[in-house]
mmCIF file of C-alpha atoms in Angstrom:
data_model
loop_
_atom_site.group_PDB
_atom_site.id
_atom_site.type_symbol
_atom_site.label_atom_id
_atom_site.label_comp_id
_atom_site.label_asym_id
_atom_site.label_seq_id
_atom_site.Cartn_x
_atom_site.Cartn_y
_atom_site.Cartn_z
ATOM 1 C CA UNK A 1 100.640 98.196 -116.275
ATOM 2 C CA UNK A 2 102.789 101.347 -116.536
ATOM 3 C CA UNK A 3 105.035 102.279 -113.666
ATOM 4 C CA UNK A 4 102.613 105.033 -112.712
ATOM 5 C CA UNK A 5 99.673 102.627 -112.713
ATOM 6 C CA UNK A 6 101.704 100.108 -110.578
ATOM 7 C CA UNK A 7 102.480 102.792 -108.067
ATOM 8 C CA UNK A 8 98.820 103.917 -107.820
ATOM 9 C CA UNK A 9 97.652 100.377 -107.443
ATOM 10 C CA UNK A 10 100.100 99.751 -104.587
ATOM 11 C CA UNK A 11 99.063 103.043 -102.890
ATOM 12 C CA UNK A 12 95.362 102.014 -103.134
ATOM 13 C CA UNK A 13 96.189 98.651 -101.508
ATOM 14 C CA UNK A 14 98.023 100.401 -98.692
ATOM 15 C CA UNK A 15 95.109 102.799 -98.176
ATOM 16 C CA UNK A 16 92.567 99.943 -98.248
ATOM 17 C CA UNK A 17 94.586 98.063 -95.655
ATOM 18 C CA UNK A 18 94.692 101.201 -93.444
ATOM 19 C CA UNK A 19 90.919 101.662 -93.686
ATOM 20 C CA UNK A 20 90.218 98.040 -93.021
ATOM 21 C CA UNK A 21 92.130 98.015 -89.784
ATOM 22 C CA UNK A 22 91.212 101.589 -88.730
ATOM 23 C CA UNK A 23 87.661 102.334 -89.803
ATOM 24 C CA UNK A 24 87.396 106.203 -89.791
ATOM 25 C CA UNK A 25 83.821 105.948 -88.525
ATOM 26 C CA UNK A 26 84.852 104.187 -85.302
ATOM 27 C CA UNK A 27 88.570 105.023 -84.884
ATOM 28 C CA UNK A 28 89.838 107.801 -82.730
ATOM 29 C CA UNK A 29 91.338 110.674 -84.876
ATOM 30 C CA UNK A 30 94.803 110.511 -83.244
ATOM 31 C CA UNK A 31 94.954 106.722 -83.418
ATOM 32 C CA UNK A 32 94.029 106.942 -87.186
ATOM 33 C CA UNK A 33 96.591 109.604 -87.902
ATOM 34 C CA UNK A 34 99.325 107.644 -86.138
ATOM 35 C CA UNK A 35 98.434 104.549 -88.145
ATOM 36 C CA UNK A 36 98.483 106.590 -91.355
ATOM 37 C CA UNK A 37 101.913 107.865 -90.503
ATOM 38 C CA UNK A 38 103.196 104.385 -89.720
ATOM 39 C CA UNK A 39 101.797 103.089 -93.008
ATOM 40 C CA UNK A 40 103.897 105.533 -94.945
ATOM 41 C CA UNK A 41 100.860 107.473 -96.096
ATOM 42 C CA UNK A 42 101.446 110.718 -94.152
ATOM 43 C CA UNK A 43 103.784 112.319 -96.776
ATOM 44 C CA UNK A 44 104.681 109.714 -99.251
ATOM 45 C CA UNK A 45 107.891 111.658 -100.457
ATOM 46 C CA UNK A 46 109.492 111.202 -97.066
ATOM 47 C CA UNK A 47 111.623 108.002 -96.404
ATOM 48 C CA UNK A 48 110.153 104.787 -95.220
ATOM 49 C CA UNK A 49 109.856 104.630 -91.480
ATOM 50 C CA UNK A 50 109.323 108.389 -91.277
ATOM 51 C CA UNK A 51 105.851 108.611 -92.566
ATOM 52 C CA UNK A 52 106.574 108.060 -96.226
ATOM 53 C CA UNK A 53 107.384 105.670 -98.900
ATOM 54 C CA UNK A 54 110.240 107.385 -100.790
ATOM 55 C CA UNK A 55 107.906 108.146 -103.674
ATOM 56 C CA UNK A 56 107.573 111.484 -105.665
ATOM 57 C CA UNK A 57 105.688 114.132 -103.738
ATOM 58 C CA UNK A 58 102.883 114.285 -106.405
ATOM 59 C CA UNK A 59 101.544 110.847 -105.316
ATOM 60 C CA UNK A 60 100.331 112.380 -101.910
ATOM 61 C CA UNK A 61 97.410 113.945 -103.716
ATOM 62 C CA UNK A 62 96.079 110.665 -104.832
ATOM 63 C CA UNK A 63 96.437 109.241 -101.251
ATOM 64 C CA UNK A 64 94.648 112.243 -99.801
ATOM 65 C CA UNK A 65 91.751 111.806 -102.280
ATOM 66 C CA UNK A 66 91.304 108.214 -101.370
ATOM 67 C CA UNK A 67 91.311 108.969 -97.627
ATOM 68 C CA UNK A 68 88.873 112.027 -97.990
ATOM 69 C CA UNK A 69 86.505 109.807 -99.952
ATOM 70 C CA UNK A 70 86.436 107.388 -97.195
ATOM 71 C CA UNK A 71 85.741 109.996 -94.550
ATOM 72 C CA UNK A 72 89.173 109.769 -92.891
ATOM 73 C CA UNK A 73 90.249 112.668 -90.638
ATOM 74 C CA UNK A 74 92.986 114.983 -91.522
ATOM 75 C CA UNK A 75 95.626 116.516 -89.282
ATOM 76 C CA UNK A 76 94.189 119.996 -89.369
ATOM 77 C CA UNK A 77 97.131 121.363 -91.489
ATOM 78 C CA UNK A 78 96.306 125.065 -90.910
ATOM 79 C CA UNK A 79 96.830 124.619 -87.144
ATOM 80 C CA UNK A 80 100.259 122.940 -87.584
ATOM 81 C CA UNK A 81 101.337 124.744 -90.776
ATOM 82 C CA UNK A 82 104.730 125.834 -89.321
ATOM 83 C CA UNK A 83 105.578 122.361 -88.316
ATOM 84 C CA UNK A 84 104.468 120.869 -91.634
ATOM 85 C CA UNK A 85 105.912 123.569 -94.003
ATOM 86 C CA UNK A 86 109.049 124.613 -92.153
ATOM 87 C CA UNK A 87 110.204 122.370 -89.346
ATOM 88 C CA UNK A 88 109.570 119.088 -90.943
ATOM 89 C CA UNK A 89 111.456 119.504 -94.171
ATOM 90 C CA UNK A 90 114.310 121.142 -92.179
ATOM 91 C CA UNK A 91 114.517 118.161 -89.704
ATOM 92 C CA UNK A 92 114.450 115.800 -92.683
ATOM 93 C CA UNK A 93 117.282 117.625 -94.396
ATOM 94 C CA UNK A 94 119.488 118.274 -91.396
ATOM 95 C CA UNK A 95 118.378 116.279 -88.465
ATOM 96 C CA UNK A 96 120.055 113.168 -87.051
ATOM 97 C CA UNK A 97 118.245 109.886 -87.277
ATOM 98 C CA UNK A 98 117.259 110.194 -83.623
ATOM 99 C CA UNK A 99 115.783 113.640 -84.192
ATOM 100 C CA UNK A 100 113.784 112.463 -87.071
ATOM 101 C CA UNK A 101 112.377 109.511 -85.149
ATOM 102 C CA UNK A 102 111.540 111.737 -82.104
ATOM 103 C CA UNK A 103 109.940 114.713 -83.793
ATOM 104 C CA UNK A 104 108.420 113.935 -87.148
ATOM 105 C CA UNK A 105 105.546 111.638 -86.103
ATOM 106 C CA UNK A 106 103.990 113.864 -83.360
ATOM 107 C CA UNK A 107 104.608 116.877 -85.558
ATOM 108 C CA UNK A 108 102.597 115.401 -88.475
ATOM 109 C CA UNK A 109 99.772 114.006 -86.289
ATOM 110 C CA UNK A 110 99.330 117.352 -84.598
ATOM 111 C CA UNK A 111 100.156 116.190 -81.167
ATOM 112 C CA UNK A 112 103.003 118.746 -80.921
ATOM 113 C CA UNK A 113 102.580 122.234 -82.349
ATOM 114 C CA UNK A 114 105.713 124.144 -83.636
ATOM 115 C CA UNK A 115 106.572 127.838 -83.908
ATOM 116 C CA UNK A 116 109.552 129.701 -85.487
ATOM 117 C CA UNK A 117 111.897 131.777 -83.450
ATOM 118 C CA UNK A 118 113.860 133.697 -86.090
ATOM 119 C CA UNK A 119 112.994 137.512 -86.211
ATOM 120 C CA UNK A 120 114.064 139.933 -83.534
ATOM 121 C CA UNK A 121 113.439 143.645 -82.811
ATOM 122 C CA UNK A 122 116.849 144.372 -84.492
ATOM 123 C CA UNK A 123 116.971 141.505 -86.931
ATOM 124 C CA UNK A 124 113.940 141.031 -89.165
ATOM 125 C CA UNK A 125 114.728 141.719 -92.833
ATOM 126 C CA UNK A 126 118.424 141.361 -91.988
ATOM 127 C CA UNK A 127 117.955 138.067 -90.376
ATOM 128 C CA UNK A 128 121.665 137.342 -90.225
ATOM 129 C CA UNK A 129 121.896 140.229 -87.661
ATOM 130 C CA UNK A 130 120.260 138.036 -84.919
ATOM 131 C CA UNK A 131 121.631 138.866 -81.418
ATOM 132 C CA UNK A 132 120.033 136.107 -79.378
ATOM 133 C CA UNK A 133 123.044 134.389 -77.841
ATOM 134 C CA UNK A 134 123.497 130.722 -77.258
ATOM 135 C CA UNK A 135 126.485 129.868 -75.045
ATOM 136 C CA UNK A 136 127.690 126.166 -74.647
ATOM 137 C CA UNK A 137 127.771 124.782 -71.149
ATOM 138 C CA UNK A 138 128.966 121.181 -71.422
ATOM 139 C CA UNK A 139 126.320 119.271 -73.371
ATOM 140 C CA UNK A 140 123.842 122.136 -73.120
ATOM 141 C CA UNK A 141 123.372 125.543 -74.616
ATOM 142 C CA UNK A 142 122.207 128.521 -72.559
ATOM 143 C CA UNK A 143 120.153 130.876 -74.554
ATOM 144 C CA UNK A 144 119.350 134.589 -73.853
ATOM 145 C CA UNK A 145 117.522 137.063 -76.088
ATOM 146 C CA UNK A 146 114.257 138.118 -77.564
ATOM 147 C CA UNK A 147 112.242 136.996 -80.569
ATOM 148 C CA UNK A 148 109.241 138.708 -82.118
ATOM 149 C CA UNK A 149 106.321 138.144 -84.535
ATOM 150 C CA UNK A 150 106.137 134.494 -83.501
ATOM 151 C CA UNK A 151 102.923 132.883 -84.741
ATOM 152 C CA UNK A 152 101.507 130.152 -82.477
ATOM 153 C CA UNK A 153 104.105 130.554 -79.792
ATOM 154 C CA UNK A 154 101.339 130.468 -77.150
ATOM 155 C CA UNK A 155 100.223 127.054 -78.454
ATOM 156 C CA UNK A 156 103.726 125.600 -79.406
ATOM 157 C CA UNK A 157 105.472 122.688 -77.786
ATOM 158 C CA UNK A 158 108.584 123.171 -79.888
ATOM 159 C CA UNK A 159 110.254 125.979 -81.803
ATOM 160 C CA UNK A 160 112.878 126.115 -84.549
ATOM 161 C CA UNK A 161 115.461 128.732 -83.214
ATOM 162 C CA UNK A 162 118.218 130.734 -84.859
ATOM 163 C CA UNK A 163 120.860 131.940 -82.312
ATOM 164 C CA UNK A 164 124.330 133.363 -82.388
ATOM 165 C CA UNK A 165 126.978 130.992 -81.021
ATOM 166 C CA UNK A 166 130.125 132.834 -82.232
ATOM 167 C CA UNK A 167 130.157 136.719 -82.135
ATOM 168 C CA UNK A 168 133.894 136.814 -83.269
ATOM 169 C CA UNK A 169 133.139 135.822 -86.985
ATOM 170 C CA UNK A 170 131.081 137.594 -89.622
ATOM 171 C CA UNK A 171 127.383 137.545 -89.054
ATOM 172 C CA UNK A 172 126.414 134.822 -91.536
ATOM 173 C CA UNK A 173 129.019 132.419 -90.078
ATOM 174 C CA UNK A 174 128.377 132.656 -86.401
ATOM 175 C CA UNK A 175 124.938 131.246 -85.984
ATOM 176 C CA UNK A 176 123.588 127.819 -85.088
ATOM 177 C CA UNK A 177 120.163 126.296 -85.419
ATOM 178 C CA UNK A 178 118.311 124.597 -82.503
ATOM 179 C CA UNK A 179 115.125 122.869 -81.528
ATOM 180 C CA UNK A 180 113.868 124.773 -78.515
ATOM 181 C CA UNK A 181 111.524 123.386 -75.831
ATOM 182 C CA UNK A 182 108.775 126.079 -75.476
ATOM 183 C CA UNK A 183 107.937 124.660 -71.930
ATOM 184 C CA UNK A 184 111.390 125.465 -70.592
ATOM 185 C CA UNK A 185 111.129 127.761 -67.564
ATOM 186 C CA UNK A 186 113.428 130.210 -69.270
ATOM 187 C CA UNK A 187 110.926 130.785 -72.133
ATOM 188 C CA UNK A 188 108.296 133.498 -71.688
ATOM 189 C CA UNK A 189 105.583 134.186 -74.315
ATOM 190 C CA UNK A 190 103.747 137.563 -74.508
ATOM 191 C CA UNK A 191 100.876 138.378 -76.888
ATOM 192 C CA UNK A 192 101.275 141.039 -79.571
ATOM 193 C CA UNK A 193 97.844 142.646 -80.443
ATOM 194 C CA UNK A 194 97.525 143.363 -84.146
ATOM 195 C CA UNK A 195 95.534 145.829 -86.197
ATOM 196 C CA UNK A 196 92.809 143.168 -86.511
ATOM 197 C CA UNK A 197 92.314 143.145 -82.716
ATOM 198 C CA UNK A 198 93.719 139.681 -82.352
ATOM 199 C CA UNK A 199 97.056 138.540 -80.950
ATOM 200 C CA UNK A 200 97.859 136.007 -83.553
ATOM 201 C CA UNK A 201 101.612 136.800 -83.011
ATOM 202 C CA UNK A 202 103.764 136.821 -79.970
ATOM 203 C CA UNK A 203 107.087 138.100 -78.663
ATOM 204 C CA UNK A 204 109.230 135.479 -76.889
ATOM 205 C CA UNK A 205 111.812 136.134 -74.247
ATOM 206 C CA UNK A 206 114.572 133.734 -73.579
ATOM 207 C CA UNK A 207 116.218 133.975 -70.177
ATOM 208 C CA UNK A 208 118.834 131.310 -69.592
ATOM 209 C CA UNK A 209 116.715 128.856 -71.506
ATOM 210 C CA UNK A 210 118.630 125.515 -71.810
ATOM 211 C CA UNK A 211 118.772 123.466 -74.967
ATOM 212 C CA UNK A 212 120.672 120.139 -75.094
ATOM 213 C CA UNK A 213 123.306 119.960 -77.871
ATOM 214 C CA UNK A 214 121.336 116.858 -79.047
ATOM 215 C CA UNK A 215 118.664 119.367 -80.225
ATOM 216 C CA UNK A 216 120.956 121.337 -82.483
ATOM 217 C CA UNK A 217 120.110 120.863 -86.177
ATOM 218 C CA UNK A 218 123.141 120.870 -88.511
ATOM 219 C CA UNK A 219 126.727 121.663 -87.485
ATOM 220 C CA UNK A 220 127.636 124.420 -85.165
ATOM 221 C CA UNK A 221 128.033 127.643 -87.008
ATOM 222 C CA UNK A 222 125.936 126.436 -89.974
ATOM 223 C CA UNK A 223 122.787 128.037 -88.802
ATOM 224 C CA UNK A 224 122.579 130.319 -91.758
ATOM 225 C CA UNK A 225 122.655 127.346 -94.144
ATOM 226 C CA UNK A 226 119.920 125.534 -92.288
ATOM 227 C CA UNK A 227 117.794 128.712 -91.792
ATOM 228 C CA UNK A 228 117.849 129.404 -95.558
ATOM 229 C CA UNK A 229 116.416 125.946 -96.205
ATOM 230 C CA UNK A 230 113.643 126.659 -93.705
ATOM 231 C CA UNK A 231 112.905 130.012 -95.373
ATOM 232 C CA UNK A 232 112.737 128.651 -98.917
ATOM 233 C CA UNK A 233 110.173 126.069 -97.699
ATOM 234 C CA UNK A 234 108.282 128.775 -95.794
ATOM 235 C CA UNK A 235 107.922 130.954 -98.900
ATOM 236 C CA UNK A 236 106.664 128.022 -100.881
ATOM 237 C CA UNK A 237 104.213 127.052 -98.143
ATOM 238 C CA UNK A 238 102.801 130.755 -98.146
ATOM 239 C CA UNK A 239 102.851 131.540 -101.828
ATOM 240 C CA UNK A 240 102.881 128.300 -103.680
ATOM 241 C CA UNK A 241 99.475 126.847 -102.703
ATOM 242 C CA UNK A 242 97.896 125.435 -105.807
ATOM 243 C CA UNK A 243 94.343 125.672 -104.681
ATOM 244 C CA UNK A 244 91.243 125.096 -106.885
ATOM 245 C CA UNK A 245 90.020 128.004 -108.933
ATOM 246 C CA UNK A 246 88.590 130.833 -106.880
ATOM 247 C CA UNK A 247 89.387 129.077 -103.543
ATOM 248 C CA UNK A 248 91.219 132.152 -102.445
ATOM 249 C CA UNK A 249 90.625 135.847 -101.861
ATOM 250 C CA UNK A 250 89.370 136.376 -105.426
ATOM 251 C CA UNK A 251 86.521 133.900 -104.693
ATOM 252 C CA UNK A 252 84.905 136.233 -102.272
ATOM 253 C CA UNK A 253 84.855 139.123 -104.753
ATOM 254 C CA UNK A 254 83.822 137.053 -107.720
ATOM 255 C CA UNK A 255 80.915 135.534 -105.677
ATOM 256 C CA UNK A 256 79.791 138.984 -104.471
ATOM 257 C CA UNK A 257 79.742 140.213 -108.093
ATOM 258 C CA UNK A 258 77.706 137.269 -109.278
ATOM 259 C CA UNK A 259 75.184 137.274 -106.474
ATOM 260 C CA UNK A 260 74.701 140.988 -105.860
ATOM 261 C CA UNK A 261 73.937 142.804 -109.110
ATOM 262 C CA UNK A 262 73.467 146.110 -107.220
ATOM 263 C CA UNK A 263 77.223 146.325 -106.582
ATOM 264 C CA UNK A 264 78.158 146.168 -110.231
ATOM 265 C CA UNK A 265 79.746 149.132 -111.927
ATOM 266 C CA UNK A 266 81.546 149.298 -115.356
ATOM 267 C CA UNK A 267 84.900 150.393 -113.933
ATOM 268 C CA UNK A 268 84.653 147.874 -111.169
ATOM 269 C CA UNK A 269 84.127 145.161 -113.838
ATOM 270 C CA UNK A 270 87.432 146.036 -115.499
ATOM 271 C CA UNK A 271 89.271 145.950 -112.177
ATOM 272 C CA UNK A 272 87.720 142.570 -111.196
ATOM 273 C CA UNK A 273 88.547 141.022 -114.521
ATOM 274 C CA UNK A 274 92.221 142.143 -114.256
ATOM 275 C CA UNK A 275 92.535 140.787 -110.662
ATOM 276 C CA UNK A 276 90.749 137.570 -111.564
ATOM 277 C CA UNK A 277 93.115 136.866 -114.482
ATOM 278 C CA UNK A 278 96.184 137.668 -112.269
ATOM 279 C CA UNK A 279 94.839 135.402 -109.502
ATOM 280 C CA UNK A 280 94.424 132.595 -112.022
ATOM 281 C CA UNK A 281 97.918 133.060 -113.361
ATOM 282 C CA UNK A 282 99.285 132.981 -109.823
ATOM 283 C CA UNK A 283 97.240 129.818 -109.076
ATOM 284 C CA UNK A 284 98.582 127.955 -112.098
ATOM 285 C CA UNK A 285 102.162 129.193 -111.444
ATOM 286 C CA UNK A 286 101.796 127.781 -107.891
ATOM 287 C CA UNK A 287 100.679 124.539 -109.332
ATOM 288 C CA UNK A 288 103.729 124.457 -111.599
ATOM 289 C CA UNK A 289 105.909 125.253 -108.668
ATOM 290 C CA UNK A 290 104.472 122.337 -106.740
ATOM 291 C CA UNK A 291 105.195 120.081 -109.671
ATOM 292 C CA UNK A 292 108.804 121.243 -109.656
ATOM 293 C CA UNK A 293 109.041 120.576 -105.987
ATOM 294 C CA UNK A 294 108.065 117.012 -106.598
ATOM 295 C CA UNK A 295 111.368 116.601 -108.510
ATOM 296 C CA UNK A 296 113.636 118.491 -106.122
ATOM 297 C CA UNK A 297 114.141 121.051 -103.332
ATOM 298 C CA UNK A 298 112.491 124.538 -103.149
ATOM 299 C CA UNK A 299 114.596 127.306 -104.733
ATOM 300 C CA UNK A 300 114.307 131.043 -104.990
ATOM 301 C CA UNK A 301 111.258 130.660 -107.244
ATOM 302 C CA UNK A 302 109.173 130.303 -104.094
ATOM 303 C CA UNK A 303 110.148 133.990 -103.273
ATOM 304 C CA UNK A 304 108.510 135.011 -106.518
ATOM 305 C CA UNK A 305 105.298 133.226 -105.653
ATOM 306 C CA UNK A 306 105.180 134.663 -102.107
ATOM 307 C CA UNK A 307 105.816 138.087 -103.502
ATOM 308 C CA UNK A 308 102.928 137.722 -105.907
ATOM 309 C CA UNK A 309 100.687 136.297 -103.226
ATOM 310 C CA UNK A 310 101.211 139.322 -100.869
ATOM 311 C CA UNK A 311 100.647 141.793 -103.730
ATOM 312 C CA UNK A 312 97.497 140.231 -105.044
ATOM 313 C CA UNK A 313 95.915 139.547 -101.686
ATOM 314 C CA UNK A 314 96.319 143.143 -100.683
ATOM 315 C CA UNK A 315 94.957 144.456 -104.075
ATOM 316 C CA UNK A 316 92.017 142.092 -103.957
ATOM 317 C CA UNK A 317 90.966 142.859 -100.357
ATOM 318 C CA UNK A 318 91.296 146.545 -101.151
ATOM 319 C CA UNK A 319 89.086 146.129 -104.193
ATOM 320 C CA UNK A 320 86.562 144.162 -102.108
ATOM 321 C CA UNK A 321 86.178 147.189 -99.684
ATOM 322 C CA UNK A 322 85.625 149.457 -102.602
ATOM 323 C CA UNK A 323 83.039 147.145 -104.086
ATOM 324 C CA UNK A 324 81.066 146.803 -100.909
ATOM 325 C CA UNK A 325 81.097 150.525 -100.114
ATOM 326 C CA UNK A 326 79.875 151.444 -96.631
ATOM 327 C CA UNK A 327 79.173 147.745 -95.876
ATOM 328 C CA UNK A 328 82.865 146.963 -96.325
ATOM 329 C CA UNK A 329 83.741 149.346 -93.413
ATOM 330 C CA UNK A 330 81.836 147.244 -90.880
ATOM 331 C CA UNK A 331 83.875 145.195 -88.504
ATOM 332 C CA UNK A 332 82.187 142.383 -86.694
ATOM 333 C CA UNK A 333 84.359 141.892 -83.622
ATOM 334 C CA UNK A 334 87.418 143.593 -82.137
ATOM 335 C CA UNK A 335 87.637 141.304 -79.158
ATOM 336 C CA UNK A 336 91.201 140.476 -78.096
ATOM 337 C CA UNK A 337 91.615 136.788 -78.907
ATOM 338 C CA UNK A 338 94.623 134.509 -79.508
ATOM 339 C CA UNK A 339 93.628 132.342 -82.351
ATOM 340 C CA UNK A 340 94.869 128.866 -83.349
ATOM 341 C CA UNK A 341 94.862 129.589 -87.027
ATOM 342 C CA UNK A 342 94.551 132.559 -89.527
ATOM 343 C CA UNK A 343 91.120 132.247 -91.096
ATOM 344 C CA UNK A 344 90.358 134.579 -94.012
ATOM 345 C CA UNK A 345 87.391 132.551 -94.986
ATOM 346 C CA UNK A 346 85.135 132.835 -91.915
ATOM 347 C CA UNK A 347 85.642 136.554 -91.445
ATOM 348 C CA UNK A 348 84.255 139.774 -92.980
ATOM 349 C CA UNK A 349 85.866 141.925 -95.642
ATOM 350 C CA UNK A 350 87.188 144.411 -93.063
ATOM 351 C CA UNK A 351 89.166 141.688 -91.342
ATOM 352 C CA UNK A 352 90.469 140.388 -94.698
ATOM 353 C CA UNK A 353 91.666 143.834 -95.668
ATOM 354 C CA UNK A 354 93.492 144.491 -92.451
ATOM 355 C CA UNK A 355 95.037 141.044 -92.099
ATOM 356 C CA UNK A 356 96.320 141.162 -95.621
ATOM 357 C CA UNK A 357 98.595 144.056 -94.687
ATOM 358 C CA UNK A 358 100.799 141.621 -92.934
ATOM 359 C CA UNK A 359 101.233 139.370 -95.978
ATOM 360 C CA UNK A 360 104.028 141.633 -97.383
ATOM 361 C CA UNK A 361 105.930 141.415 -93.994
ATOM 362 C CA UNK A 362 105.542 137.905 -92.807
ATOM 363 C CA UNK A 363 107.601 135.142 -94.291
ATOM 364 C CA UNK A 364 110.023 137.579 -95.712
ATOM 365 C CA UNK A 365 109.270 141.149 -96.503
ATOM 366 C CA UNK A 366 108.435 142.061 -100.205
ATOM 367 C CA UNK A 367 111.530 144.220 -100.353
ATOM 368 C CA UNK A 368 113.864 141.429 -99.338
ATOM 369 C CA UNK A 369 112.156 138.989 -101.677
ATOM 370 C CA UNK A 370 112.704 141.423 -104.579
ATOM 371 C CA UNK A 371 116.461 141.306 -103.639
ATOM 372 C CA UNK A 372 116.517 137.549 -103.707
ATOM 373 C CA UNK A 373 114.734 137.425 -107.066
ATOM 374 C CA UNK A 374 117.161 140.010 -108.533
ATOM 375 C CA UNK A 375 120.279 138.265 -107.297
ATOM 376 C CA UNK A 376 119.332 134.519 -107.342
ATOM 377 C CA UNK A 377 116.937 134.351 -110.309
ATOM 378 C CA UNK A 378 117.856 137.238 -112.526
ATOM 379 C CA UNK A 379 121.587 137.055 -111.617
ATOM 380 C CA UNK A 380 121.957 140.828 -111.210
ATOM 381 C CA UNK A 381 124.754 142.183 -109.206
ATOM 382 C CA UNK A 382 124.350 142.000 -105.434
ATOM 383 C CA UNK A 383 123.816 145.019 -103.322
ATOM 384 C CA UNK A 384 126.961 146.340 -101.609
ATOM 385 C CA UNK A 385 127.201 144.977 -98.075
ATOM 386 C CA UNK A 386 129.709 146.877 -95.912
ATOM 387 C CA UNK A 387 129.378 144.486 -92.961
ATOM 388 C CA UNK A 388 129.752 141.278 -94.862
ATOM 389 C CA UNK A 389 133.289 140.444 -93.712
ATOM 390 C CA UNK A 390 133.269 142.135 -90.254
ATOM 391 C CA UNK A 391 132.919 140.199 -87.080
ATOM 392 C CA UNK A 392 129.442 140.398 -85.707
ATOM 393 C CA UNK A 393 130.585 141.944 -82.444
ATOM 394 C CA UNK A 394 132.353 144.816 -84.299
ATOM 395 C CA UNK A 395 129.358 145.846 -86.298
ATOM 396 C CA UNK A 396 127.823 149.175 -85.128
ATOM 397 C CA UNK A 397 124.358 148.826 -83.713
#
């Protein structure tokens, strides 16, 4: 057999063994997921002992297909997307062995939900301007500040936190990266109601919140380096999803066109065709990006995919409203809720249109992503930065 065939045969044996000892029909979901992790079948590209087998990432698709065919439960990845797409790869890259053992298993099984404490009222697109302060007190850090636009903070057990530990050096050099306990008495979460009527996001106030130094990721002062790794993974997670054809926003519009001939107009047909082709190009590009990830770490290419995702989603949802006419203006429910996940599929066109407005802001604004592409991909000259070499405390605010 070829090497590929040998690997797949071994994976099938491991899956069969898991299914034999943990029948999905009779095994509790959490018990099954823990066993899957311990068998190295959670994310096969992770190291052995941490839910993986040290194999290329691409083999996970085969494992997932075998488990799905057997009726095995999944870990509800949309509910724990921040943990899976941002916290986990960061912990793997920068965490200590103890941190990896403590956090990765309950993160993957969904026992512990994660959120991201990066953006602040005065530090969004310019993330390096964060003003949340972490002051060392023995083996503990005392944290004070405010974070904003925090998805899932109301559900989270843990957060990845970027805070300023040294205000006397330039802004990029004075930050450190922590794992914050969201149940600490110094952490307060308040809902932020959006244009959709929901409070999917939150603002988080940190008042003398205490974080043990053992929960610092990376070296002190290397927060910017660690945060960049997180952001690259975030943008791939948002923009690089290689879904099946039409399993995206374009699917709603294409289905309406096929099933409702009364909506068809010649000019709309031209628009739909153009959007469909762009969506398919984006889907295939996302698939290629995933293949590149199987061989290495995410780079600035993920920024390009996220930029494309935001633009296309907004264009497609806008077109859907035009296609539906008055029907598209209906809005089913404006009740204030705090959802566990962002669900475009189970909602109406009005919700999709309004929620898509956030796609060009969250996960890096489109303006910042264009700068990243220009400087890191196209190698164009960087924008002048007058505050680059000034101590953070001396920057006018």
